[in-house]
């Protein structure tokens, strides 16, 4: 396979290619050219195998390597282009790590601004070279503290990861860094890499929080304005995020200096999610947050109304303890999308306190479903919106009859889904919350990557498993199969019934390989 490209003003103008490979290789090459054309060079140069597969909407696993070949060959073409345009140049170690795919002479990081000191210019270059490897930056804002902003930020990040995206989560709520607790990462410390601080890796979710730098979690952080700004800048500039699809930023509350610093430093935020509570007194704060975004040119992706009513832990019924609907009314008044209401639910507190994001560990609950709705506008930011298609596929199937696959050992769920000999395939009616029928199937011979395709062909749209690695979870999602991990060793009927009742509690991902 070979690619040729022309570029102008930092944008890919046209791409053509040849291949003497099979039809799949032709499809991948053709999709790679479509995805690259019209993009900024630095964006096109980091296209991945997965981007091509997503855009093609699914591919036989045995031909997925054609997408890898197309992505790698295209990357080589960009490297060649860079050499021709710029000629060999001695780069600093930091630039080699961060800007090795960028040949954009018009990039703002390449030019010194009027009056910019050497140090400021170097800092800005370092910051921009980090940020340009992150495709989408989303900030989560709230008018005041305690409304569930960090809870929403964590669950947005994990929900994005669950649909196969590469995600970073940055906690710059410097007065209350709660994200380490919410992800079970308390006590973790940061390691230095070749080019900066390494974020903490949690099943490939890259997490950075001031909490990792505090020796004592009870320590109060008392910093004056410029120091806070410096800390926020450092978190963006000195952290080795690498290539990410999304960076979700948990901002400090309010519309003061700290959220302002975040928005100004990042410069080109892709959107803000505003979190509020339903009471009228919160309304003024939300309006301020929306106006703040508008003044800074940050698109408002929508408003989430958190703690809206109370979800009974026994029957799941939601009662309106206080007034509700404030968030919805504001979104109508201010012309921004309303993303959903999340009730007050003791299960959410337990999930947060025990370091388990509920969108993964209570994936069957109505709350997790609302959370998946909230990421819909975020996924729609993607040019190909391939992930939105995945999510729609999963959720449309939830409305009609669906089939739940459960790996079996001795008649109960097996923790080792990849090595089990039988699967129960349970057909259920989600509207009536009824199990319709069960079929037991002999598993196919163990072969990496085969099970998702095999189960999808048999109509499965949900797998309830004990444990599963991140890569396997991504493969199921690509085949339109939602994954719940950490389920207990129960009979398939019990698991299906508790899934339908929204009470299936998932624990740890017990077999993460
Ligand atoms: P913020 O970031 O706005 O300060 P947090 O996300 O830290 O708020 O949430 C504050 C507390 O409220 C946490 O203990 C969290 O578990 C809890 N919480 C958040 N959302 C809900 C909810 N919908 N139901 C119950 N508790 C919640």
mmCIF file of N, CA and C and ligand atoms in Angstrom, residues 142 144-153 173 176 178 182 250-251 253 275 305-309 342-353 358 367, ligand 1:
data_model
loop_
_atom_site.group_PDB
_atom_site.id
_atom_site.type_symbol
_atom_site.label_atom_id
_atom_site.label_comp_id
_atom_site.label_asym_id
_atom_site.label_seq_id
_atom_site.Cartn_x
_atom_site.Cartn_y
_atom_site.Cartn_z
ATOM 1 N N UNK A 142 -19.615 23.445 37.200
ATOM 2 C CA UNK A 142 -20.837 23.608 37.990
ATOM 3 C C UNK A 142 -20.786 24.973 38.636
ATOM 4 N N UNK A 144 -21.665 25.698 41.699
ATOM 5 C CA UNK A 144 -21.116 25.603 43.060
ATOM 6 C C UNK A 144 -20.665 24.185 43.344
ATOM 7 N N UNK A 145 -19.976 24.013 44.498
ATOM 8 C CA UNK A 145 -19.440 22.695 44.850
ATOM 9 C C UNK A 145 -20.531 21.787 45.415
ATOM 10 N N UNK A 146 -20.252 20.497 45.424
ATOM 11 C CA UNK A 146 -21.141 19.529 46.071
ATOM 12 C C UNK A 146 -22.345 19.115 45.254
ATOM 13 N N UNK A 147 -22.397 19.504 43.972
ATOM 14 C CA UNK A 147 -23.584 19.162 43.166
ATOM 15 C C UNK A 147 -23.384 17.857 42.384
ATOM 16 N N UNK A 148 -22.182 17.263 42.500
ATOM 17 C CA UNK A 148 -21.932 15.999 41.800
ATOM 18 C C UNK A 148 -21.113 16.170 40.528
ATOM 19 N N UNK A 149 -20.403 17.286 40.413
ATOM 20 C CA UNK A 149 -19.610 17.542 39.195
ATOM 21 C C UNK A 149 -18.540 16.472 39.006
ATOM 22 N N UNK A 150 -17.780 16.167 40.086
ATOM 23 C CA UNK A 150 -16.716 15.158 39.946
ATOM 24 C C UNK A 150 -17.314 13.782 39.638
ATOM 25 N N UNK A 151 -18.457 13.478 40.259
ATOM 26 C CA UNK A 151 -19.122 12.198 39.995
ATOM 27 C C UNK A 151 -19.449 12.087 38.511
ATOM 28 N N UNK A 152 -20.000 13.155 37.957
ATOM 29 C CA UNK A 152 -20.371 13.137 36.532
ATOM 30 C C UNK A 152 -19.114 13.054 35.672
ATOM 31 N N UNK A 153 -18.066 13.818 36.051
ATOM 32 C CA UNK A 153 -16.826 13.812 35.240
ATOM 33 C C UNK A 153 -16.241 12.398 35.178
ATOM 34 N N UNK A 173 -9.884 20.303 40.346
ATOM 35 C CA UNK A 173 -10.674 20.887 41.427
ATOM 36 C C UNK A 173 -9.723 20.944 42.624
ATOM 37 N N UNK A 176 -10.763 20.408 46.350
ATOM 38 C CA UNK A 176 -11.358 19.142 46.806
ATOM 39 C C UNK A 176 -11.100 18.045 45.795
ATOM 40 N N UNK A 178 -11.338 14.954 44.583
ATOM 41 C CA UNK A 178 -12.004 13.743 45.064
ATOM 42 C C UNK A 178 -11.878 12.579 44.082
ATOM 43 N N UNK A 182 -12.830 8.443 44.172
ATOM 44 C CA UNK A 182 -13.926 7.902 43.351
ATOM 45 C C UNK A 182 -13.461 6.781 42.439
ATOM 46 N N UNK A 250 -12.241 17.882 35.126
ATOM 47 C CA UNK A 250 -13.105 18.215 36.254
ATOM 48 C C UNK A 250 -12.629 19.565 36.782
ATOM 49 N N UNK A 251 -13.370 20.604 36.442
ATOM 50 C CA UNK A 251 -12.926 21.972 36.758
ATOM 51 C C UNK A 251 -13.308 22.346 38.197
ATOM 52 N N UNK A 253 -15.330 24.497 40.890
ATOM 53 C CA UNK A 253 -16.680 25.052 40.695
ATOM 54 C C UNK A 253 -16.668 26.565 40.514
ATOM 55 N N UNK A 275 -23.183 20.960 35.307
ATOM 56 C CA UNK A 275 -23.925 20.128 36.265
ATOM 57 C C UNK A 275 -24.614 21.046 37.271
ATOM 58 N N UNK A 305 -29.026 17.601 35.283
ATOM 59 C CA UNK A 305 -29.624 17.899 36.578
ATOM 60 C C UNK A 305 -29.346 16.712 37.502
ATOM 61 N N UNK A 306 -28.481 16.920 38.478
ATOM 62 C CA UNK A 306 -28.106 15.827 39.380
ATOM 63 C C UNK A 306 -28.902 15.949 40.674
ATOM 64 N N UNK A 307 -29.004 14.842 41.388
ATOM 65 C CA UNK A 307 -29.727 14.787 42.670
ATOM 66 C C UNK A 307 -31.176 15.232 42.474
ATOM 67 N N UNK A 308 -31.763 14.760 41.391
ATOM 68 C CA UNK A 308 -33.107 15.160 41.025
ATOM 69 C C UNK A 308 -34.078 14.084 41.491
ATOM 70 N N UNK A 309 -34.712 14.287 42.633
ATOM 71 C CA UNK A 309 -35.562 13.249 43.220
ATOM 72 C C UNK A 309 -34.713 12.217 43.953
ATOM 73 N N UNK A 342 -30.368 12.907 36.971
ATOM 74 C CA UNK A 342 -29.895 11.751 37.737
ATOM 75 C C UNK A 342 -30.444 11.897 39.155
ATOM 76 N N UNK A 343 -31.232 10.928 39.624
ATOM 77 C CA UNK A 343 -31.768 11.067 40.981
ATOM 78 C C UNK A 343 -30.709 10.873 42.047
ATOM 79 N N UNK A 344 -31.074 11.271 43.274
ATOM 80 C CA UNK A 344 -30.205 10.976 44.413
ATOM 81 C C UNK A 344 -30.340 9.485 44.674
ATOM 82 N N UNK A 345 -29.232 8.778 44.692
ATOM 83 C CA UNK A 345 -29.305 7.327 44.827
ATOM 84 C C UNK A 345 -28.186 6.879 45.764
ATOM 85 N N UNK A 346 -28.551 6.236 46.887
ATOM 86 C CA UNK A 346 -27.495 5.805 47.817
ATOM 87 C C UNK A 346 -26.460 4.919 47.129
ATOM 88 N N UNK A 347 -26.869 4.208 46.063
ATOM 89 C CA UNK A 347 -25.908 3.337 45.356
ATOM 90 C C UNK A 347 -24.794 4.167 44.719
ATOM 91 N N UNK A 348 -25.123 5.420 44.361
ATOM 92 C CA UNK A 348 -24.095 6.283 43.748
ATOM 93 C C UNK A 348 -23.060 6.673 44.806
ATOM 94 N N UNK A 349 -23.539 6.983 46.007
ATOM 95 C CA UNK A 349 -22.605 7.342 47.089
ATOM 96 C C UNK A 349 -21.694 6.138 47.377
ATOM 97 N N UNK A 350 -22.308 4.948 47.467
ATOM 98 C CA UNK A 350 -21.503 3.754 47.757
ATOM 99 C C UNK A 350 -20.483 3.542 46.644
ATOM 100 N N UNK A 351 -20.944 3.703 45.395
ATOM 101 C CA UNK A 351 -20.016 3.503 44.262
ATOM 102 C C UNK A 351 -18.859 4.499 44.364
ATOM 103 N N UNK A 352 -19.175 5.779 44.623
ATOM 104 C CA UNK A 352 -18.123 6.817 44.703
ATOM 105 C C UNK A 352 -17.167 6.501 45.849
ATOM 106 N N UNK A 353 -17.741 6.157 47.021
ATOM 107 C CA UNK A 353 -16.885 5.966 48.189
ATOM 108 C C UNK A 353 -16.019 4.721 48.067
ATOM 109 N N UNK A 358 -20.098 4.088 38.782
ATOM 110 C CA UNK A 358 -21.340 3.314 38.658
ATOM 111 C C UNK A 358 -21.671 2.983 37.216
ATOM 112 N N UNK A 367 -29.533 4.600 36.186
ATOM 113 C CA UNK A 367 -28.592 5.724 36.283
ATOM 114 C C UNK A 367 -27.479 5.595 35.239
HETATM 115 P P1 LIG B 1 -18.714 18.198 43.325
HETATM 116 O O1 LIG B 1 -17.636 17.725 42.414
HETATM 117 O O2 LIG B 1 -19.759 19.003 42.624
HETATM 118 O O3 LIG B 1 -18.191 18.887 44.537
HETATM 119 P P2 LIG B 1 -19.061 15.396 43.988
HETATM 120 O O4 LIG B 1 -19.154 14.738 42.661
HETATM 121 O O5 LIG B 1 -17.773 15.338 44.743
HETATM 122 O O6 LIG B 1 -19.527 16.919 43.870
HETATM 123 O O7 LIG B 1 -20.256 14.818 44.853
HETATM 124 C C1 LIG B 1 -20.454 15.188 46.199
HETATM 125 C C2 LIG B 1 -21.047 13.984 46.945
HETATM 126 O O8 LIG B 1 -22.342 13.729 46.450
HETATM 127 C C3 LIG B 1 -20.230 12.713 46.783
HETATM 128 O O9 LIG B 1 -20.214 12.050 48.020
HETATM 129 C C4 LIG B 1 -21.036 11.898 45.799
HETATM 130 O O10 LIG B 1 -20.938 10.507 46.069
HETATM 131 C C5 LIG B 1 -22.448 12.358 46.081
HETATM 132 N N1 LIG B 1 -23.326 12.296 44.895
HETATM 133 C C6 LIG B 1 -23.132 12.838 43.688
HETATM 134 N N2 LIG B 1 -24.175 12.581 42.882
HETATM 135 C C7 LIG B 1 -25.061 11.847 43.600
HETATM 136 C C8 LIG B 1 -26.344 11.257 43.346
HETATM 137 N N3 LIG B 1 -26.947 11.405 42.177
HETATM 138 N N4 LIG B 1 -26.924 10.535 44.337
HETATM 139 C C9 LIG B 1 -26.326 10.405 45.521
HETATM 140 N N5 LIG B 1 -25.141 10.948 45.843
HETATM 141 C C10 LIG B 1 -24.504 11.651 44.901
#
